[in-house]
Amino acid sequence: MAGYLPTSPKPGKTRRWSLDEPPTLTSSSGAVDEESPSSVDLEVLTDPVSTDKCLKESQHCSCLVCKRKYSKRSDNTSQFVQYFGLRKSEVFCDVCEETKMKALKSCLVCQTSYCETLLEPHQKLHLNKHKLMDPVENIKDYICQKHERPLELFCRDDQMYVCVFCTDGDHKTHNTVHLEEESKKKKTRMMKTKKDVQQMIQDRIKKIQDIKHSAELRKKSTEQEKAASVELCTALMRSIERCQAELLEMMEEKQKAAEKQDEELIQELQQVQQELKMRNTELEHLLHTEDHLHLLQIDPSLCSPPHTRKWPEISMNTDVNVETLRRALTQLQETLDEKLNESDSYALISLSVDVTLDPDTAHQYLILSDDGKQVRRGDIKQKLPNNPERFDHYPGVLGKEGFSSGRFYFEVQVKGKTVWNLGVARESINRKGLITMCPQKGFWTVALRNGNEYWACAGPSVSLSLRAKPQKVGVFVDYEEGLVSFYDVESRSHICSFTGQSFTENLYLYFCLFSKGDKDQNSPPVIISPRNSKE
């Protein structure tokens, strides 16, 4: 009872005290109340060594938060304990005449505290009818100042403590109960509050752990990406250097071939030039001869120009062969594309996460493997509890692991399947009855229908034109960027992406295996690929 009564009411006036509102330690502006001890003041009571040390070095000590100064340790303790009504100082017997003994009980009727020796005769005298309580110094605080009777009742209408006589006066028509009953009620509320506070603490501990875990994953992912970038740049530089060397070698060979051709042409021209000079000299001599008989007897071919190639029509190749250069550049581009594809694949693989299927969410027609990595559709409906998490209309299933931040990637083998939906879904999706699979309803998926029709379930669905039929589909999610992308793993090609999304909940892997299609073709299971790592 003492723990719920007010302290030091003003004479002549009954103090009001709310059981639902604890004392306020801070003002509305958030500043610490100058009349109230702060949370650090509390540490002075629980760890007196630090206070003693402070008092040894200075005549005053102050709270580190509220800066309130105390001249004595006893002053601080007394003020704090008195403020919260938790005074634990010793109470002495009011009846002992010589050596005061420690009081055992305080009588609310007599308003007197008794030691163990004097309490027994007091009880015999009053036939154990007086109401006793744990000894308190301020016994008058527990007595009605108007009727001089113990404050045994609580008025719920006025939120104040009253005595039995008060219920015949000002509180006659009010709702009054015994302190024990009101105390029990408040303890129940406090117990609930305690549980709520403990849950809040646990939630925050878990959130801190989640943040730290995400930070570790992000750091690891960054280190992997940095290593992948260095490896990529090194590979690209080597490829460029190799292609450059091959191109230069090709151009050098072309130059040498051209120079050799030029030398041969020059030699041939020089030889022809010599022959022409000799012909010219011979003709010059014949033109001045008077030996007509000899002139008529010479070879008639001498009167015609010698037969040679048409040199003016021969062009000199001074440029590098364009087609050769184009082929070299094409080869270089193909090499770069290959390296970039390898880089994208490595970047995604470095973000791979280990996901498994949650049997509590699986539709009754779906059969999961023991390791949670495979799922297929059965012909018989299994007897499973219809819990809130389970899909009951469409044969869907979610992953166990949820993701609320960062980037992650996983791969799913769909080889041999003719009908499926694959992607991610948020935690609060509808799992009962008809479901619309679109981002507005919390689904980000691609779908296969009739064996060769691919759709992006964007609400409305968008037809996808794919060069090859994906045998394994990769799913990449960037939570903060609001991005969900799908890839054909084997051909290293992009299928489609959902961009500009807003994620506020955990995201889970999602499958749906419809019953349409050929059963023999649709019998293979869907398999989650194991987490990959680049060796």
Coordinates of C-alpha atoms in Angstrom, one line a residue:
M1 CA 0.0 0.0 0.0
A2 CA 2.8 2.4 0.8
G3 CA 4.1 2.3 -2.7
Y4 CA 1.0 3.9 -4.2
L5 CA 0.3 6.6 -1.7
P6 CA 1.3 10.3 -2.1
T7 CA 4.0 11.9 -0.1
S8 CA 3.8 15.1 2.0
P9 CA 0.3 16.4 1.2
K10 CA -0.4 20.0 2.3
P11 CA -2.2 20.4 5.6
G12 CA -5.9 20.7 5.2
K13 CA -6.0 19.5 1.6
T14 CA -6.1 16.0 0.3
R15 CA -3.5 15.5 -2.5
R16 CA -4.7 14.2 -5.9
W17 CA -2.5 11.5 -7.5
S18 CA -3.1 9.7 -10.7
L19 CA -2.3 6.0 -10.8
D20 CA -2.1 6.0 -14.6
E21 CA 0.5 8.8 -15.0
P22 CA 4.0 8.4 -13.6
P23 CA 6.0 11.4 -12.6
T24 CA 7.3 13.4 -15.5
L25 CA 11.0 13.8 -15.6
T26 CA 11.3 16.2 -18.6
S27 CA 9.5 19.3 -19.7
S28 CA 7.5 19.6 -22.9
S29 CA 10.5 21.1 -24.6
G30 CA 12.6 18.0 -23.9
A31 CA 14.8 19.8 -21.3
V32 CA 15.4 18.1 -17.9
D33 CA 13.2 19.3 -15.1
E34 CA 15.3 21.2 -12.6
E35 CA 13.2 19.7 -9.7
S36 CA 13.5 16.1 -11.0
P37 CA 16.5 13.8 -11.0
S38 CA 17.7 12.5 -14.4
S39 CA 18.4 8.9 -15.4
V40 CA 22.1 9.5 -14.6
D41 CA 21.1 10.7 -11.1
L42 CA 19.8 7.2 -10.6
E43 CA 23.3 5.9 -11.2
V44 CA 24.5 7.8 -8.1
L45 CA 22.3 5.5 -6.1
T46 CA 23.3 2.3 -7.8
D47 CA 27.0 3.0 -8.1
P48 CA 28.0 5.1 -5.1
V49 CA 31.7 4.6 -5.8
S50 CA 31.7 7.2 -8.6
T51 CA 29.9 9.7 -6.4
D52 CA 32.3 9.2 -3.5
K53 CA 35.2 9.8 -5.9
C54 CA 33.5 12.9 -7.2
L55 CA 32.9 14.2 -3.6
K56 CA 36.6 13.6 -2.7
E57 CA 37.8 15.7 -5.5
S58 CA 35.2 18.5 -5.2
Q59 CA 32.8 19.8 -2.6
H60 CA 30.0 19.5 -5.2
C61 CA 29.1 16.8 -7.7
S62 CA 26.7 17.3 -10.6
C63 CA 24.7 15.0 -12.9
L64 CA 26.3 14.5 -16.3
V65 CA 22.9 14.9 -18.1
C66 CA 20.8 17.5 -16.2
K67 CA 23.9 19.3 -14.7
R68 CA 22.1 19.5 -11.3
K69 CA 24.6 20.1 -8.5
Y70 CA 24.5 18.4 -5.1
S71 CA 26.5 19.6 -2.1
K72 CA 26.3 16.2 -0.3
R73 CA 25.7 12.7 -1.4
S74 CA 23.0 12.3 1.2
D75 CA 21.2 15.3 -0.2
N76 CA 21.2 13.7 -3.7
T77 CA 20.0 10.4 -2.4
S78 CA 17.4 11.9 -0.1
Q79 CA 16.0 14.1 -2.9
F80 CA 15.8 11.3 -5.4
V81 CA 14.2 8.7 -3.0
Q82 CA 11.8 11.3 -1.7
Y83 CA 10.8 12.3 -5.2
F84 CA 9.9 8.8 -6.2
G85 CA 8.3 7.9 -2.9
L86 CA 10.8 5.1 -2.3
R87 CA 12.3 6.3 1.0
K88 CA 14.2 3.4 2.6
S89 CA 15.7 5.1 5.6
E90 CA 15.4 3.5 9.0
V91 CA 12.3 4.3 11.1
F92 CA 12.5 4.1 14.9
C93 CA 10.0 3.3 17.5
D94 CA 8.0 6.3 18.7
V95 CA 7.3 4.8 22.2
C96 CA 10.7 3.8 23.3
E97 CA 11.8 6.2 26.0
E98 CA 15.6 5.5 26.3
T99 CA 17.3 3.8 23.4
K100 CA 15.2 4.1 20.3
M101 CA 14.7 0.7 18.7
K102 CA 14.1 0.1 15.0
A103 CA 10.4 0.1 14.3
L104 CA 8.8 -3.1 13.0
K105 CA 5.3 -1.7 12.1
S106 CA 3.4 1.5 11.9
C107 CA -0.2 1.7 13.1
L108 CA -2.5 3.8 10.9
V109 CA -5.0 4.2 13.7
C110 CA -2.6 5.3 16.4
Q111 CA -0.4 7.0 13.9
T112 CA 2.6 5.6 15.8
S113 CA 5.5 3.3 14.9
Y114 CA 6.3 0.4 17.2
C115 CA 9.4 -1.7 17.7
E116 CA 9.1 -5.5 18.0
T117 CA 9.0 -5.4 21.8
L118 CA 6.2 -2.9 22.1
L119 CA 4.2 -4.1 19.1
E120 CA 2.9 -7.2 20.9
P121 CA 1.2 -5.3 23.8
H122 CA -0.2 -2.9 21.3
Q123 CA -1.8 -5.7 19.4
K124 CA -3.1 -7.4 22.6
L125 CA -4.6 -4.1 23.8
H126 CA -6.5 -3.4 20.6
L127 CA -7.2 -7.1 19.9
N128 CA -5.3 -7.0 16.6
K129 CA -8.0 -4.7 15.1
H130 CA -5.8 -1.7 14.3
K131 CA -4.5 -1.6 10.7
L132 CA -0.7 -2.0 10.5
M133 CA 1.7 -1.4 7.7
D134 CA 5.5 -1.4 7.1
P135 CA 7.1 1.4 9.2
V136 CA 7.2 4.8 7.6
E137 CA 8.4 8.2 8.9
N138 CA 5.7 10.2 7.3
I139 CA 2.8 8.4 8.9
K140 CA 0.5 11.4 8.6
D141 CA 0.7 11.2 4.8
Y142 CA -1.3 8.0 5.1
I143 CA -4.0 9.6 7.2
C144 CA -7.0 11.6 6.0
Q145 CA -6.3 15.2 7.2
K146 CA -10.1 15.9 7.4
H147 CA -11.3 12.8 9.3
E148 CA -8.1 11.6 10.9
R149 CA -8.7 8.1 9.5
P150 CA -6.4 5.9 7.4
L151 CA -6.5 6.4 3.7
E152 CA -7.8 3.0 2.8
L153 CA -9.8 3.7 -0.3
F154 CA -9.2 5.2 -3.7
C155 CA -11.8 7.4 -5.5
R156 CA -11.7 6.7 -9.2
D157 CA -13.8 9.7 -10.1
D158 CA -11.5 12.2 -8.5
Q159 CA -8.3 10.1 -8.7
M160 CA -7.5 10.6 -5.1
Y161 CA -7.1 8.6 -1.8
V162 CA -9.9 8.8 0.7
C163 CA -10.9 7.3 4.1
V164 CA -14.1 5.5 5.0
F165 CA -15.7 8.6 6.3
C166 CA -15.0 10.5 3.0
T167 CA -17.4 8.0 1.3
D168 CA -20.2 9.4 3.5
G169 CA -19.5 12.9 2.5
D170 CA -18.0 14.5 -0.7
H171 CA -17.3 11.1 -2.3
K172 CA -20.6 9.5 -1.3
T173 CA -21.8 8.8 -4.9
H174 CA -18.3 8.3 -6.3
N175 CA -16.8 5.0 -7.5
T176 CA -14.4 4.1 -4.6
V177 CA -12.5 0.9 -4.2
H178 CA -10.0 -0.5 -1.7
L179 CA -6.4 0.4 -2.3
E180 CA -5.4 -3.3 -2.7
E181 CA -7.9 -3.6 -5.5
E182 CA -6.7 -0.5 -7.3
S183 CA -3.1 -1.5 -6.7
K184 CA -3.8 -4.9 -8.2
K185 CA -5.3 -3.2 -11.2
K186 CA -2.4 -0.9 -11.7
K187 CA 0.1 -3.8 -11.2
T188 CA -1.8 -5.6 -14.0
R189 CA -1.4 -2.6 -16.3
M190 CA 2.2 -2.2 -15.2
M191 CA 2.8 -5.9 -16.0
K192 CA 1.4 -5.4 -19.5
T193 CA 3.5 -2.2 -19.9
K194 CA 6.5 -4.1 -18.8
K195 CA 5.9 -6.8 -21.4
D196 CA 5.4 -4.2 -24.0
V197 CA 8.6 -2.4 -23.0
Q198 CA 10.5 -5.7 -23.0
Q199 CA 9.1 -6.5 -26.5
M200 CA 10.1 -3.0 -27.7
I201 CA 13.6 -3.7 -26.3
Q202 CA 13.8 -7.0 -28.1
D203 CA 12.5 -5.5 -31.3
R204 CA 15.2 -2.8 -31.2
I205 CA 17.9 -5.3 -30.3
K206 CA 16.8 -7.4 -33.4
K207 CA 16.7 -4.2 -35.5
I208 CA 20.2 -3.3 -34.4
Q209 CA 21.3 -6.9 -35.2
D210 CA 19.6 -6.7 -38.6
I211 CA 21.3 -3.4 -39.4
K212 CA 24.7 -4.7 -38.4
H213 CA 24.1 -7.9 -40.4
S214 CA 23.1 -5.8 -43.4
A215 CA 26.1 -3.6 -43.0
E216 CA 28.4 -6.7 -42.9
L217 CA 26.7 -8.1 -46.0
R218 CA 27.0 -4.8 -47.7
K219 CA 30.7 -4.5 -46.8
K220 CA 31.4 -8.0 -48.0
S221 CA 29.5 -7.4 -51.2
T222 CA 31.5 -4.2 -51.7
E223 CA 34.8 -6.0 -51.2
Q224 CA 33.7 -8.7 -53.7
E225 CA 32.6 -6.0 -56.2
K226 CA 35.9 -4.2 -55.8
A227 CA 37.8 -7.4 -56.3
A228 CA 35.6 -8.2 -59.4
S229 CA 36.2 -4.7 -60.8
V230 CA 40.0 -5.0 -60.4
E231 CA 39.9 -8.4 -62.1
L232 CA 37.6 -7.1 -64.9
C233 CA 39.8 -4.0 -65.5
T234 CA 42.9 -6.2 -65.5
A235 CA 41.3 -8.6 -68.0
L236 CA 40.1 -5.8 -70.2
M237 CA 43.5 -4.2 -70.2
R238 CA 45.1 -7.5 -71.2
S239 CA 42.5 -8.0 -73.9
I240 CA 43.0 -4.5 -75.3
E241 CA 46.8 -4.9 -75.2
R242 CA 46.6 -8.3 -77.0
C243 CA 44.2 -6.9 -79.6
Q244 CA 46.3 -3.8 -80.0
A245 CA 49.5 -5.9 -80.5
E246 CA 47.7 -8.1 -83.0
L247 CA 46.4 -5.1 -84.9
L248 CA 49.8 -3.4 -84.9
E249 CA 51.4 -6.7 -86.1
M250 CA 48.8 -6.9 -88.9
M251 CA 49.4 -3.4 -89.9
E252 CA 53.2 -3.9 -89.8
E253 CA 52.9 -7.0 -92.1
K254 CA 50.7 -5.0 -94.4
Q255 CA 53.2 -2.2 -94.6
K256 CA 56.1 -4.7 -95.3
A257 CA 54.0 -6.3 -98.0
A258 CA 53.3 -2.9 -99.6
E259 CA 57.0 -1.9 -99.4
K260 CA 58.1 -5.1 -101.0
Q261 CA 55.5 -4.6 -103.8
D262 CA 56.8 -1.0 -104.3
E263 CA 60.4 -2.2 -104.5
E264 CA 59.5 -4.9 -107.1
L265 CA 57.6 -2.3 -109.1
I266 CA 60.5 0.2 -109.0
Q267 CA 62.9 -2.5 -110.1
E268 CA 60.6 -3.5 -113.0
L269 CA 60.1 0.2 -113.9
Q270 CA 63.9 0.8 -113.8
Q271 CA 64.5 -2.2 -116.1
V272 CA 61.8 -1.1 -118.5
Q273 CA 63.3 2.4 -118.4
Q274 CA 66.7 1.0 -119.4
E275 CA 65.1 -0.9 -122.3
L276 CA 63.3 2.2 -123.4
K277 CA 66.5 4.3 -123.3
M278 CA 68.2 1.7 -125.5
R279 CA 65.3 1.6 -127.9
N280 CA 65.3 5.4 -128.0
T281 CA 69.1 5.5 -128.8
E282 CA 68.7 2.9 -131.5
L283 CA 65.8 4.8 -133.0
E284 CA 67.7 8.0 -132.9
H285 CA 70.6 6.4 -134.8
L286 CA 68.3 4.9 -137.4
L287 CA 66.5 8.1 -138.0
H288 CA 69.8 9.7 -139.1
T289 CA 71.1 6.8 -141.2
E290 CA 71.6 7.1 -145.1
D291 CA 71.7 3.3 -145.4
H292 CA 68.2 2.9 -146.8
L293 CA 68.7 -0.8 -147.6
H294 CA 69.6 -1.6 -144.0
L295 CA 66.8 0.5 -142.6
L296 CA 64.3 -1.5 -144.6
Q297 CA 65.7 -4.8 -143.4
I298 CA 65.3 -4.2 -139.6
D299 CA 62.6 -5.8 -137.6
P300 CA 59.2 -4.1 -138.1
S301 CA 58.5 -4.3 -134.3
L302 CA 61.2 -1.7 -133.9
C303 CA 58.9 0.8 -135.4
S304 CA 56.2 0.2 -132.7
P305 CA 56.4 1.0 -128.9
P306 CA 57.5 -1.9 -126.8
H307 CA 54.8 -3.9 -125.0
T308 CA 54.7 -3.1 -121.3
R309 CA 52.1 -2.8 -118.5
K310 CA 49.9 0.3 -118.4
W311 CA 51.8 1.9 -115.5
P312 CA 49.6 5.0 -115.2
E313 CA 46.6 2.8 -114.4
I314 CA 48.4 1.0 -111.5
S315 CA 47.4 2.8 -108.2
M316 CA 49.6 2.8 -105.1
N317 CA 47.8 1.5 -102.0
T318 CA 48.8 4.0 -99.3
D319 CA 45.9 3.2 -96.8
V320 CA 45.5 0.4 -94.4
N321 CA 43.0 -2.2 -95.6
V322 CA 39.6 -1.0 -94.2
E323 CA 38.1 -4.4 -94.2
T324 CA 41.0 -5.8 -92.2
L325 CA 40.8 -3.0 -89.7
R326 CA 37.0 -3.5 -89.4
R327 CA 37.5 -7.2 -88.7
A328 CA 40.1 -6.4 -86.0
L329 CA 37.8 -3.8 -84.3
T330 CA 34.9 -6.3 -84.5
Q331 CA 37.0 -8.9 -82.8
L332 CA 38.0 -6.4 -80.1
Q333 CA 34.4 -5.4 -79.5
E334 CA 33.4 -9.1 -79.2
T335 CA 36.2 -9.6 -76.7
L336 CA 35.1 -6.6 -74.7
D337 CA 31.4 -7.7 -74.7
E338 CA 32.4 -11.1 -73.5
K339 CA 34.4 -9.7 -70.7
L340 CA 31.6 -7.3 -69.7
N341 CA 29.1 -10.2 -69.7
E342 CA 31.5 -12.2 -67.5
S343 CA 31.8 -9.1 -65.2
D344 CA 28.0 -8.8 -64.9
S345 CA 27.7 -12.5 -64.2
Y346 CA 30.4 -12.3 -61.5
A347 CA 28.8 -9.2 -60.0
L348 CA 25.5 -11.0 -59.7
I349 CA 27.0 -14.2 -58.4
S350 CA 28.8 -12.2 -55.7
L351 CA 25.4 -11.1 -54.5
S352 CA 24.0 -14.7 -54.4
V353 CA 22.0 -15.6 -51.3
D354 CA 21.0 -19.0 -49.9
V355 CA 17.2 -19.3 -50.1
T356 CA 14.9 -22.2 -49.3
L357 CA 11.2 -22.8 -49.5
D358 CA 8.9 -22.4 -46.6
P359 CA 6.6 -25.4 -46.2
D360 CA 4.1 -23.4 -44.0
T361 CA 3.3 -21.3 -47.1
A362 CA 3.1 -24.1 -49.7
H363 CA -0.2 -24.9 -51.4
Q364 CA -1.6 -28.4 -50.6
Y365 CA -0.8 -29.6 -54.2
L366 CA 2.9 -28.7 -53.9
I367 CA 5.5 -31.2 -52.8
L368 CA 8.7 -29.8 -51.4
S369 CA 12.0 -31.6 -51.0
D370 CA 13.4 -32.1 -47.5
D371 CA 16.1 -29.5 -48.0
G372 CA 13.6 -26.9 -49.3
K373 CA 15.4 -26.5 -52.6
Q374 CA 12.9 -28.2 -54.9
V375 CA 9.2 -28.1 -55.5
R376 CA 6.9 -29.9 -57.9
R377 CA 3.1 -30.2 -58.3
G378 CA 1.5 -33.4 -57.2
D379 CA -1.8 -34.9 -58.3
I380 CA -3.2 -35.5 -54.8
K381 CA -4.1 -32.7 -52.4
Q382 CA -2.1 -33.2 -49.2
K383 CA -3.7 -32.9 -45.7
L384 CA -2.0 -29.7 -44.4
P385 CA -3.2 -27.2 -41.8
N386 CA -4.9 -24.2 -43.4
N387 CA -2.8 -21.7 -41.5
P388 CA -2.9 -18.0 -42.4
E389 CA 0.5 -18.1 -44.2
R390 CA -0.6 -20.9 -46.7
F391 CA -1.8 -20.3 -50.2
D392 CA -5.2 -22.0 -50.7
H393 CA -6.2 -21.3 -54.3
Y394 CA -3.3 -20.8 -56.6
P395 CA -0.4 -23.4 -56.0
G396 CA 2.1 -20.9 -54.7
V397 CA 4.9 -21.0 -52.2
L398 CA 7.3 -18.4 -50.6
G399 CA 10.9 -18.6 -49.5
K400 CA 11.8 -18.8 -45.8
E401 CA 14.3 -16.0 -45.9
G402 CA 13.1 -12.4 -46.1
F403 CA 15.1 -9.4 -47.2
S404 CA 14.5 -5.8 -46.1
S405 CA 17.6 -4.0 -47.5
G406 CA 20.6 -4.2 -49.8
R407 CA 20.9 -6.2 -53.0
F408 CA 20.5 -10.0 -53.4
Y409 CA 20.4 -12.5 -56.3
F410 CA 19.3 -16.1 -56.7
E411 CA 18.9 -18.6 -59.6
V412 CA 16.1 -21.0 -60.3
Q413 CA 16.1 -23.9 -62.7
V414 CA 12.8 -24.2 -64.7
K415 CA 14.0 -26.6 -67.3
G416 CA 11.2 -28.8 -68.8
K417 CA 8.4 -26.7 -67.3
T418 CA 5.6 -25.4 -69.4
V419 CA 3.8 -23.2 -66.9
W420 CA 5.1 -21.1 -64.0
N421 CA 5.3 -17.8 -62.2
L422 CA 8.6 -16.8 -60.7
G423 CA 9.9 -13.7 -58.8
V424 CA 9.6 -12.0 -55.4
A425 CA 6.6 -11.0 -53.2
R426 CA 6.2 -8.8 -50.2
E427 CA 5.3 -10.3 -46.8
S428 CA 1.7 -8.9 -46.6
I429 CA 0.4 -10.3 -49.9
N430 CA -3.0 -12.0 -50.0
R431 CA -2.6 -15.8 -49.9
K432 CA -6.3 -16.8 -49.8
G433 CA -8.6 -17.0 -52.8
L434 CA -8.1 -15.4 -56.2
I435 CA -4.8 -13.5 -56.5
T436 CA -3.8 -10.8 -58.9
M437 CA -0.1 -11.0 -59.5
C438 CA 1.2 -7.5 -60.1
P439 CA 3.3 -4.9 -58.3
Q440 CA 0.3 -3.1 -57.0
K441 CA -0.6 -6.3 -55.1
G442 CA 2.9 -7.0 -53.9
F443 CA 4.1 -9.4 -56.7
W444 CA 7.1 -8.8 -59.0
T445 CA 7.1 -11.8 -61.3
V446 CA 7.6 -13.1 -64.9
A447 CA 5.5 -16.0 -66.2
L448 CA 5.5 -18.8 -68.7
R449 CA 2.3 -19.9 -70.4
N450 CA 1.7 -22.6 -73.0
G451 CA 5.3 -23.7 -73.1
N452 CA 6.6 -20.7 -75.1
E453 CA 4.7 -17.5 -74.1
Y454 CA 6.6 -15.3 -71.7
W455 CA 5.0 -12.4 -69.8
A456 CA 6.0 -9.7 -67.4
C457 CA 3.2 -9.6 -64.8
A458 CA 3.1 -5.8 -64.6
G459 CA -0.7 -5.3 -64.3
P460 CA -1.6 -5.5 -67.1
S461 CA 0.9 -8.2 -68.3
V462 CA 3.4 -7.3 -71.0
S463 CA 4.4 -9.9 -73.6
L464 CA 8.2 -10.7 -73.7
S465 CA 10.0 -11.6 -76.9
L466 CA 13.0 -13.9 -76.0
R467 CA 15.6 -15.3 -78.4
A468 CA 15.9 -18.5 -76.4
K469 CA 13.8 -20.4 -73.9
P470 CA 15.4 -19.8 -70.5
Q471 CA 16.4 -23.1 -68.7
K472 CA 17.6 -21.2 -65.6
V473 CA 16.3 -17.8 -64.5
G474 CA 18.3 -15.4 -62.3
V475 CA 16.4 -12.9 -60.1
F476 CA 18.2 -9.7 -58.9
V477 CA 16.8 -7.2 -56.4
D478 CA 18.1 -3.9 -55.3
Y479 CA 15.9 -3.0 -52.4
E480 CA 16.9 0.7 -52.0
E481 CA 16.8 1.4 -55.7
G482 CA 13.4 -0.3 -56.1
L483 CA 14.7 -2.7 -58.9
V484 CA 13.8 -6.3 -59.7
S485 CA 15.5 -7.8 -62.8
F486 CA 15.3 -11.2 -64.4
Y487 CA 18.1 -12.8 -66.5
D488 CA 18.5 -15.9 -68.7
V489 CA 21.5 -17.4 -66.9
E490 CA 22.8 -19.7 -69.7
S491 CA 22.7 -17.1 -72.5
R492 CA 23.7 -14.2 -70.1
S493 CA 20.9 -12.1 -71.5
H494 CA 18.5 -9.7 -69.8
I495 CA 14.8 -10.7 -69.8
C496 CA 13.0 -7.7 -68.2
S497 CA 13.1 -5.4 -65.1
F498 CA 10.7 -3.7 -62.8
T499 CA 12.1 -0.2 -62.0
G500 CA 11.1 2.7 -59.8
Q501 CA 9.4 0.4 -57.2
S502 CA 9.0 1.3 -53.5
F503 CA 9.7 -1.5 -51.0
T504 CA 8.7 -1.1 -47.4
E505 CA 8.4 -4.8 -46.3
N506 CA 10.4 -8.0 -46.3
L507 CA 10.7 -9.5 -49.8
Y508 CA 10.5 -13.3 -50.3
L509 CA 11.2 -15.6 -53.2
Y510 CA 7.9 -16.6 -54.9
F511 CA 6.9 -19.6 -57.1
C512 CA 3.5 -20.5 -58.6
L513 CA 3.1 -23.8 -60.5
F514 CA -0.2 -23.9 -62.3
S515 CA -1.9 -27.1 -63.4
K516 CA -2.2 -26.1 -67.1
G517 CA 0.0 -27.8 -69.7
D518 CA 1.1 -31.3 -70.5
K519 CA 1.6 -33.3 -67.2
D520 CA 4.6 -35.3 -68.6
Q521 CA 6.3 -32.1 -69.7
N522 CA 5.3 -30.2 -66.5
S523 CA 6.5 -33.0 -64.1
P524 CA 10.1 -31.9 -63.5
P525 CA 10.6 -29.9 -60.3
V526 CA 11.6 -26.3 -60.0
I527 CA 15.1 -26.2 -58.4
I528 CA 16.7 -23.4 -56.5
S529 CA 20.4 -23.4 -57.6
P530 CA 22.9 -23.6 -54.8
R531 CA 24.6 -20.3 -53.8
N532 CA 27.5 -19.7 -56.3
S533 CA 30.9 -18.3 -55.6
K534 CA 33.7 -17.5 -58.0
E535 CA 36.7 -19.8 -57.3

